[in-house]
PDB file of C-alpha atoms and ligand atoms in Angstrom:
ATOM      1  CA  UNK N 179       0.000   0.000   0.000  1.00 91.00           C
ATOM      2  CA  UNK N 180       1.198   3.552  -0.759  1.00 97.00           C
ATOM      3  CA  UNK N 181       0.918   6.099   2.038  1.00 98.00           C
ATOM      4  CA  UNK N 182       1.097   9.873   2.043  1.00 98.00           C
ATOM      5  CA  UNK N 183       1.990  11.806   5.177  1.00 97.00           C
ATOM      6  CA  UNK N 184       1.776  15.537   5.541  1.00 94.00           C
ATOM      7  CA  UNK N 185       1.413  18.289   8.110  1.00 94.00           C
ATOM      8  CA  UNK N 186       3.056  21.620   8.978  1.00 93.00           C
ATOM      9  CA  UNK N 187       6.845  21.795   9.336  1.00 90.00           C
ATOM     10  CA  UNK N 188       7.813  20.254  12.678  1.00 87.00           C
ATOM     11  CA  UNK N 189       4.663  18.129  12.910  1.00 91.00           C
ATOM     12  CA  UNK N 190       6.805  14.996  13.091  1.00 90.00           C
ATOM     13  CA  UNK N 191       6.319  13.685   9.541  1.00 93.00           C
ATOM     14  CA  UNK N 192       9.967  12.701   9.191  1.00 91.00           C
ATOM     15  CA  UNK N 193      10.087  10.870  12.519  1.00 90.00           C
ATOM     16  CA  UNK N 194       6.819   9.020  11.952  1.00 95.00           C
ATOM     17  CA  UNK N 195       7.730   8.205   8.331  1.00 96.00           C
ATOM     18  CA  UNK N 196      10.989   6.619   9.546  1.00 93.00           C
ATOM     19  CA  UNK N 197       9.024   4.418  11.941  1.00 95.00           C
ATOM     20  CA  UNK N 198       6.363   3.509   9.369  1.00 97.00           C
ATOM     21  CA  UNK N 199       8.941   2.734   6.671  1.00 97.00           C
ATOM     22  CA  UNK N 200      10.838   0.410   9.034  1.00 96.00           C
ATOM     23  CA  UNK N 201       7.814  -1.389  10.401  1.00 97.00           C
ATOM     24  CA  UNK N 202       5.955  -1.877   7.114  1.00 96.00           C
ATOM     25  CA  UNK N 203       9.039  -2.171   4.871  1.00 97.00           C
ATOM     26  CA  UNK N 204       8.110   0.838   2.783  1.00 97.00           C
ATOM     27  CA  UNK N 205      10.364   3.122   0.762  1.00 97.00           C
ATOM     28  CA  UNK N 206      10.425   6.585   2.315  1.00 97.00           C
ATOM     29  CA  UNK N 207      10.381   9.176  -0.442  1.00 97.00           C
ATOM     30  CA  UNK N 208      11.328  12.351   1.404  1.00 96.00           C
ATOM     31  CA  UNK N 209      11.441  15.196  -1.101  1.00 96.00           C
ATOM     32  CA  UNK N 210      12.902  17.704   1.402  1.00 94.00           C
ATOM     33  CA  UNK N 211      15.855  15.409   2.085  1.00 93.00           C
ATOM     34  CA  UNK N 212      16.517  14.724  -1.600  1.00 95.00           C
ATOM     35  CA  UNK N 213      16.439  18.449  -2.337  1.00 96.00           C
ATOM     36  CA  UNK N 214      18.688  19.243   0.657  1.00 93.00           C
ATOM     37  CA  UNK N 215      21.230  16.719  -0.660  1.00 93.00           C
ATOM     38  CA  UNK N 216      21.272  18.491  -4.012  1.00 95.00           C
ATOM     39  CA  UNK N 217      22.025  21.761  -2.203  1.00 95.00           C
ATOM     40  CA  UNK N 218      24.671  20.143  -0.001  1.00 93.00           C
ATOM     41  CA  UNK N 219      26.411  18.562  -3.011  1.00 96.00           C
ATOM     42  CA  UNK N 220      26.248  21.873  -4.904  1.00 96.00           C
ATOM     43  CA  UNK N 221      24.791  20.206  -8.001  1.00 96.00           C
ATOM     44  CA  UNK N 222      23.384  22.364 -10.804  1.00 96.00           C
ATOM     45  CA  UNK N 223      19.904  21.774  -9.401  1.00 96.00           C
ATOM     46  CA  UNK N 224      21.104  22.408  -5.830  1.00 96.00           C
ATOM     47  CA  UNK N 225      22.552  25.806  -6.743  1.00 97.00           C
ATOM     48  CA  UNK N 226      19.292  26.719  -8.500  1.00 96.00           C
ATOM     49  CA  UNK N 227      17.008  25.853  -5.572  1.00 97.00           C
ATOM     50  CA  UNK N 228      19.118  26.783  -2.550  1.00 96.00           C
ATOM     51  CA  UNK N 229      17.759  30.311  -2.002  1.00 95.00           C
ATOM     52  CA  UNK N 230      14.145  29.140  -2.457  1.00 95.00           C
ATOM     53  CA  UNK N 231      14.641  26.474   0.203  1.00 93.00           C
ATOM     54  CA  UNK N 232      16.440  28.758   2.610  1.00 90.00           C
ATOM     55  CA  UNK N 233      13.655  31.312   2.471  1.00 90.00           C
ATOM     56  CA  UNK N 234      11.038  28.628   3.219  1.00 89.00           C
ATOM     57  CA  UNK N 235       9.242  28.687  -0.152  1.00 93.00           C
ATOM     58  CA  UNK N 236       8.358  25.731  -2.355  1.00 95.00           C
ATOM     59  CA  UNK N 237      10.662  24.522  -5.112  1.00 97.00           C
ATOM     60  CA  UNK N 238       8.908  24.497  -8.514  1.00 97.00           C
ATOM     61  CA  UNK N 239       6.342  21.761  -9.153  1.00 98.00           C
ATOM     62  CA  UNK N 240       8.126  20.793 -12.370  1.00 97.00           C
ATOM     63  CA  UNK N 241      11.449  20.116 -10.637  1.00 97.00           C
ATOM     64  CA  UNK N 242       9.899  18.087  -7.831  1.00 98.00           C
ATOM     65  CA  UNK N 243       7.622  16.159 -10.196  1.00 97.00           C
ATOM     66  CA  UNK N 244      10.576  14.973 -12.315  1.00 96.00           C
ATOM     67  CA  UNK N 245      12.355  13.876  -9.187  1.00 95.00           C
ATOM     68  CA  UNK N 246       9.365  12.014  -7.815  1.00 97.00           C
ATOM     69  CA  UNK N 247       8.627  10.256 -11.117  1.00 98.00           C
ATOM     70  CA  UNK N 248      12.142   8.785 -11.166  1.00 96.00           C
ATOM     71  CA  UNK N 249      11.267   6.898  -7.975  1.00 97.00           C
ATOM     72  CA  UNK N 250       7.637   6.034  -8.767  1.00 98.00           C
ATOM     73  CA  UNK N 251       8.661   4.492 -12.095  1.00 97.00           C
ATOM     74  CA  UNK N 252      11.061   2.140 -10.294  1.00 97.00           C
ATOM     75  CA  UNK N 253       9.243  -1.215 -10.148  1.00 96.00           C
ATOM     76  CA  UNK N 254      11.239  -2.196  -7.076  1.00 97.00           C
ATOM     77  CA  UNK N 255       9.165   0.168  -4.945  1.00 97.00           C
ATOM     78  CA  UNK N 256       5.786  -0.444  -6.600  1.00 97.00           C
ATOM     79  CA  UNK N 257       2.985   0.139  -4.060  1.00 96.00           C
ATOM     80  CA  UNK N 258       5.548   0.388  -1.271  1.00 97.00           C
ATOM     81  CA  UNK N 259       5.935   4.129  -0.915  1.00 98.00           C
ATOM     82  CA  UNK N 260       5.552   6.479   1.944  1.00 98.00           C
ATOM     83  CA  UNK N 261       5.442   9.948   0.443  1.00 98.00           C
ATOM     84  CA  UNK N 262       6.925  12.311   3.013  1.00 97.00           C
ATOM     85  CA  UNK N 263       6.732  15.955   1.921  1.00 95.00           C
ATOM     86  CA  UNK N 264       4.985  15.338  -1.388  1.00 97.00           C
ATOM     87  CA  UNK N 265       2.441  16.554  -2.400  1.00 97.00           C
ATOM     88  CA  UNK N 266       2.681  20.097  -1.062  1.00 96.00           C
ATOM     89  CA  UNK N 267      -0.095  21.799  -3.060  1.00 97.00           C
ATOM     90  CA  UNK N 268      -3.123  20.922  -5.202  1.00 96.00           C
ATOM     91  CA  UNK N 269      -1.249  20.664  -8.540  1.00 97.00           C
ATOM     92  CA  UNK N 270       1.237  18.278  -6.890  1.00 98.00           C
ATOM     93  CA  UNK N 271      -1.609  16.196  -5.435  1.00 97.00           C
ATOM     94  CA  UNK N 272      -3.176  15.930  -8.896  1.00 97.00           C
ATOM     95  CA  UNK N 273       0.185  15.150 -10.425  1.00 98.00           C
ATOM     96  CA  UNK N 274       0.828  12.411  -7.886  1.00 98.00           C
ATOM     97  CA  UNK N 275      -2.541  10.895  -8.701  1.00 96.00           C
ATOM     98  CA  UNK N 276      -1.658  10.897 -12.420  1.00 97.00           C
ATOM     99  CA  UNK N 277       1.800   9.430 -11.811  1.00 98.00           C
ATOM    100  CA  UNK N 278       0.413   6.662  -9.633  1.00 98.00           C
ATOM    101  CA  UNK N 279      -2.165   5.852 -12.335  1.00 97.00           C
ATOM    102  CA  UNK N 280       0.516   5.904 -15.014  1.00 98.00           C
ATOM    103  CA  UNK N 281       2.578   3.312 -13.123  1.00 98.00           C
ATOM    104  CA  UNK N 282      -0.494   1.277 -12.107  1.00 97.00           C
ATOM    105  CA  UNK N 283      -0.424   2.192  -8.451  1.00 97.00           C
ATOM    106  CA  UNK N 284      -2.658   4.084  -6.071  1.00 94.00           C
ATOM    107  CA  UNK N 285      -2.642   5.870  -2.730  1.00 96.00           C
ATOM    108  CA  UNK N 286      -4.221   3.804   0.031  1.00 94.00           C
ATOM    109  CA  UNK N 287      -3.993   6.193   2.964  1.00 96.00           C
ATOM    110  CA  UNK N 288      -3.269   9.851   3.651  1.00 97.00           C
ATOM    111  CA  UNK N 289      -2.185  10.856   7.157  1.00 97.00           C
ATOM    112  CA  UNK N 290      -2.351  14.439   8.315  1.00 97.00           C
ATOM    113  CA  UNK N 291      -0.472  15.381  11.494  1.00 96.00           C
ATOM    114  CA  UNK N 292      -1.839  18.478  13.247  1.00 94.00           C
ATOM    115  CA  UNK N 293       0.112  20.676  15.687  1.00 93.00           C
ATOM    116  CA  UNK N 294      -0.029  24.300  16.839  1.00 90.00           C
ATOM    117  CA  UNK N 295       2.467  26.987  15.837  1.00 88.00           C
ATOM    118  CA  UNK N 296       3.852  27.183  19.413  1.00 88.00           C
ATOM    119  CA  UNK N 297       4.812  23.526  19.392  1.00 88.00           C
ATOM    120  CA  UNK N 298       6.172  23.803  15.871  1.00 89.00           C
ATOM    121  CA  UNK N 299       8.557  26.590  16.939  1.00 87.00           C
ATOM    122  CA  UNK N 300       9.926  24.510  19.810  1.00 85.00           C
ATOM    123  CA  UNK N 301      10.189  21.350  17.789  1.00 84.00           C
ATOM    124  CA  UNK N 302      12.023  23.001  14.946  1.00 86.00           C
ATOM    125  CA  UNK N 303      14.356  25.161  17.018  1.00 87.00           C
ATOM    126  CA  UNK N 304      15.346  22.122  19.123  1.00 89.00           C
ATOM    127  CA  UNK N 305      15.725  19.729  16.195  1.00 88.00           C
ATOM    128  CA  UNK N 306      18.956  18.124  15.059  1.00 92.00           C
ATOM    129  CA  UNK N 307      19.591  15.315  12.606  1.00 91.00           C
ATOM    130  CA  UNK N 308      22.471  12.837  12.673  1.00 94.00           C
ATOM    131  CA  UNK N 309      24.446  13.111   9.442  1.00 92.00           C
ATOM    132  CA  UNK N 310      25.552   9.471   9.813  1.00 94.00           C
ATOM    133  CA  UNK N 311      22.427   7.477  10.785  1.00 93.00           C
ATOM    134  CA  UNK N 312      19.774  10.109   9.783  1.00 89.00           C
ATOM    135  CA  UNK N 313      17.937   9.786  13.114  1.00 90.00           C
ATOM    136  CA  UNK N 314      16.072  12.897  14.240  1.00 89.00           C
ATOM    137  CA  UNK N 315      16.384  14.235  17.830  1.00 92.00           C
ATOM    138  CA  UNK N 316      15.090  17.210  19.767  1.00 90.00           C
ATOM    139  CA  UNK N 317      16.800  18.876  22.720  1.00 89.00           C
ATOM    140  CA  UNK N 318      13.421  19.544  24.425  1.00 84.00           C
ATOM    141  CA  UNK N 319      11.374  16.445  23.603  1.00 82.00           C
ATOM    142  CA  UNK N 320      13.717  13.651  22.568  1.00 87.00           C
ATOM    143  CA  UNK N 321      17.381  14.440  23.307  1.00 93.00           C
ATOM    144  CA  UNK N 322      20.061  12.136  21.910  1.00 95.00           C
ATOM    145  CA  UNK N 323      21.833  10.027  24.545  1.00 95.00           C
ATOM    146  CA  UNK N 324      23.956   6.877  24.801  1.00 94.00           C
ATOM    147  CA  UNK N 325      20.898   4.679  24.775  1.00 94.00           C
ATOM    148  CA  UNK N 326      19.070   6.007  21.750  1.00 94.00           C
ATOM    149  CA  UNK N 327      22.010   7.111  19.591  1.00 95.00           C
ATOM    150  CA  UNK N 328      25.186   5.203  18.781  1.00 96.00           C
ATOM    151  CA  UNK N 329      26.994   7.779  16.597  1.00 96.00           C
ATOM    152  CA  UNK N 330      29.166  10.539  18.093  1.00 95.00           C
ATOM    153  CA  UNK N 331      27.303  13.705  19.108  1.00 93.00           C
ATOM    154  CA  UNK N 332      29.465  15.816  16.776  1.00 94.00           C
ATOM    155  CA  UNK N 333      27.488  14.328  13.878  1.00 95.00           C
ATOM    156  CA  UNK N 334      24.245  15.925  15.091  1.00 95.00           C
ATOM    157  CA  UNK N 335      23.574  18.898  12.851  1.00 93.00           C
ATOM    158  CA  UNK N 336      20.908  21.549  12.478  1.00 90.00           C
ATOM    159  CA  UNK N 337      19.196  22.199   9.155  1.00 85.00           C
ATOM    160  CA  UNK N 338      19.949  25.621   7.693  1.00 83.00           C
ATOM    161  CA  UNK N 339      16.216  26.301   7.268  1.00 84.00           C
ATOM    162  CA  UNK N 340      15.472  25.523  10.952  1.00 82.00           C
ATOM    163  CA  UNK N 341      15.619  29.123  12.166  1.00 84.00           C
ATOM    164  CA  UNK N 342      12.838  31.363  13.510  1.00 81.00           C
ATOM    165  CA  UNK N 343      12.439  33.497  10.373  1.00 85.00           C
ATOM    166  CA  UNK N 344      12.303  30.545   7.984  1.00 87.00           C
ATOM    167  CA  UNK N 345      10.052  28.543  10.321  1.00 87.00           C
ATOM    168  CA  UNK N 346       7.393  31.254  10.123  1.00 89.00           C
ATOM    169  CA  UNK N 347       7.676  31.446   6.360  1.00 91.00           C
ATOM    170  CA  UNK N 348       7.491  27.656   6.018  1.00 91.00           C
ATOM    171  CA  UNK N 349       4.409  27.625   8.238  1.00 93.00           C
ATOM    172  CA  UNK N 350       2.794  30.349   6.151  1.00 93.00           C
ATOM    173  CA  UNK N 351       3.616  28.411   2.967  1.00 94.00           C
ATOM    174  CA  UNK N 352       2.014  25.350   4.539  1.00 95.00           C
ATOM    175  CA  UNK N 353      -1.208  27.201   5.407  1.00 94.00           C
ATOM    176  CA  UNK N 354      -1.482  28.841   2.018  1.00 95.00           C
ATOM    177  CA  UNK N 355      -0.357  26.094  -0.325  1.00 95.00           C
ATOM    178  CA  UNK N 356      -0.449  22.742   1.443  1.00 94.00           C
ATOM    179  CA  UNK N 357      -3.507  22.833   3.690  1.00 92.00           C
ATOM    180  CA  UNK N 358      -5.935  23.007   0.714  1.00 94.00           C
ATOM    181  CA  UNK N 359      -4.977  19.414  -0.116  1.00 96.00           C
ATOM    182  CA  UNK N 360      -6.846  18.354   3.041  1.00 94.00           C
ATOM    183  CA  UNK N 361     -10.152  18.786   1.212  1.00 94.00           C
ATOM    184  CA  UNK N 362      -8.783  17.124  -1.898  1.00 95.00           C
ATOM    185  CA  UNK N 363      -7.965  13.923   0.014  1.00 96.00           C
ATOM    186  CA  UNK N 364     -11.111  14.148   2.121  1.00 95.00           C
ATOM    187  CA  UNK N 365     -13.136  14.064  -1.083  1.00 94.00           C
ATOM    188  CA  UNK N 366     -11.246  10.913  -2.113  1.00 93.00           C
ATOM    189  CA  UNK N 367     -12.054   9.375   1.282  1.00 94.00           C
ATOM    190  CA  UNK N 368      -8.407   8.745   2.057  1.00 95.00           C
ATOM    191  CA  UNK N 369      -7.702  11.229   4.844  1.00 96.00           C
ATOM    192  CA  UNK N 370      -7.005  10.432   8.496  1.00 96.00           C
ATOM    193  CA  UNK N 371      -6.189  13.319  10.823  1.00 95.00           C
ATOM    194  CA  UNK N 372      -3.926  12.651  13.784  1.00 96.00           C
ATOM    195  CA  UNK N 373      -3.174  14.800  16.804  1.00 94.00           C
ATOM    196  CA  UNK N 374       0.555  15.403  16.344  1.00 91.00           C
ATOM    197  CA  UNK N 375       1.140  17.076  19.716  1.00 88.00           C
ATOM    198  CA  UNK N 376       1.102  13.868  21.785  1.00 89.00           C
ATOM    199  CA  UNK N 377       4.157  11.676  22.487  1.00 88.00           C
ATOM    200  CA  UNK N 378       6.033  10.203  19.515  1.00 89.00           C
ATOM    201  CA  UNK N 379       5.223   6.617  20.575  1.00 93.00           C
ATOM    202  CA  UNK N 380       1.538   7.376  21.057  1.00 95.00           C
ATOM    203  CA  UNK N 381       1.292   8.920  17.598  1.00 96.00           C
ATOM    204  CA  UNK N 382       2.983   5.906  16.070  1.00 97.00           C
ATOM    205  CA  UNK N 383       0.635   3.579  17.912  1.00 97.00           C
ATOM    206  CA  UNK N 384      -2.360   5.418  16.441  1.00 97.00           C
ATOM    207  CA  UNK N 385      -0.875   5.289  12.962  1.00 97.00           C
ATOM    208  CA  UNK N 386      -0.139   1.560  13.290  1.00 97.00           C
ATOM    209  CA  UNK N 387      -3.716   1.019  14.379  1.00 96.00           C
ATOM    210  CA  UNK N 388      -5.065   2.821  11.313  1.00 96.00           C
ATOM    211  CA  UNK N 389      -2.761   0.918   8.941  1.00 95.00           C
ATOM    212  CA  UNK N 390      -3.682  -2.358  10.645  1.00 93.00           C
ATOM    213  CA  UNK N 391      -7.392  -1.652  10.216  1.00 92.00           C
ATOM    214  CA  UNK N 392      -6.906  -1.061   6.490  1.00 89.00           C
ATOM    215  CA  UNK N 393      -4.807  -4.168   5.936  1.00 75.00           C
ATOM    216  CA  UNK N 394      -7.379  -6.585   7.294  1.00 63.00           C
TER     217      UNK N 394
HETATM  218  P1  LIG M 732      10.832  19.453   4.426  1.00 64.01           P
HETATM  219  O1  LIG M 732      12.091  18.700   4.749  1.00 64.01           O
HETATM  220  O2  LIG M 732       9.724  18.542   3.999  1.00 64.01           O
HETATM  221  O3  LIG M 732      10.453  20.404   5.523  1.00 64.01           O
HETATM  222  O4  LIG M 732      11.183  20.359   3.153  1.00 64.01           O
HETATM  223  C1  LIG M 732      12.192  21.342   3.193  1.00 64.01           C
HETATM  224  C2  LIG M 732      12.064  22.275   2.000  1.00 64.01           C
HETATM  225  O5  LIG M 732      12.235  21.536   0.782  1.00 64.01           O
HETATM  226  C3  LIG M 732      10.721  22.962   1.851  1.00 64.01           C
HETATM  227  O6  LIG M 732      10.611  24.134   2.676  1.00 64.01           O
HETATM  228  C4  LIG M 732      10.715  23.291   0.355  1.00 64.01           C
HETATM  229  O7  LIG M 732      11.545  24.402   0.067  1.00 64.01           O
HETATM  230  C5  LIG M 732      11.398  22.059  -0.246  1.00 64.01           C
HETATM  231  N1  LIG M 732      10.407  21.000  -0.596  1.00 64.01           N
HETATM  232  C6  LIG M 732      10.270  19.776  -0.013  1.00 64.01           C
HETATM  233  N2  LIG M 732       9.282  19.074  -0.588  1.00 64.01           N
HETATM  234  C7  LIG M 732       8.778  19.872  -1.560  1.00 64.01           C
HETATM  235  C8  LIG M 732       7.722  19.732  -2.494  1.00 64.01           C
HETATM  236  N3  LIG M 732       6.962  18.637  -2.541  1.00 64.01           N
HETATM  237  N4  LIG M 732       7.477  20.775  -3.351  1.00 64.01           N
HETATM  238  C9  LIG M 732       8.228  21.882  -3.316  1.00 64.01           C
HETATM  239  N5  LIG M 732       9.214  22.106  -2.443  1.00 64.01           N
HETATM  240  C10 LIG M 732       9.502  21.106  -1.578  1.00 64.01           C
END
């Protein structure tokens, strides 16, 4: 089954997608991470999109669509995707629908994580990601320690777009561009809304319950 997860920045999509991908053996297609790698590696595309990403706006639909199609067309991952960060607006949602049809697949579930702006600010300002194992930590809610992280702490890094100014812009972009896809997926009867402000484990339990109910 293909899953889509979305929510405002800092809602916990990345963390929950990691868990879901591991438990259900899905391929996590995280557009933000792929785009960040392009910027980090200073590729032609990376140089083109770096200022857009750093100001918290969306990269063009055309660029992201090409990227996403490369993965969707790969038979290895057929019907085993978790789309994390795509779609981000109505044209992307329609495009994803077309791409899934084209490669004889479909979306089985859309999860929306909801959290308030106050929590988002704390989550994002406290967030760090390990550049070795890709695990996500938070100095307020889920600090890295010897038990939950085996790499050295020097590998924990902050994202360049995790600062107060960009957070607000990313949140605004979410409200304006991304939240309209709620109705789109509601009309397709695929949407499940989840309270994203509870504990990480509790959220994952709820998600597992929903997936379990659809599998039987
Ligand atoms: P994220 O890691 O999902 O928070 O994404 C980080 C940044 O990558 C966003 O603020 C956008 O600039 C860009 N990005 C990620 N996914 C998309 C997408 N589907 N469409 C356009 N831009 C995207």
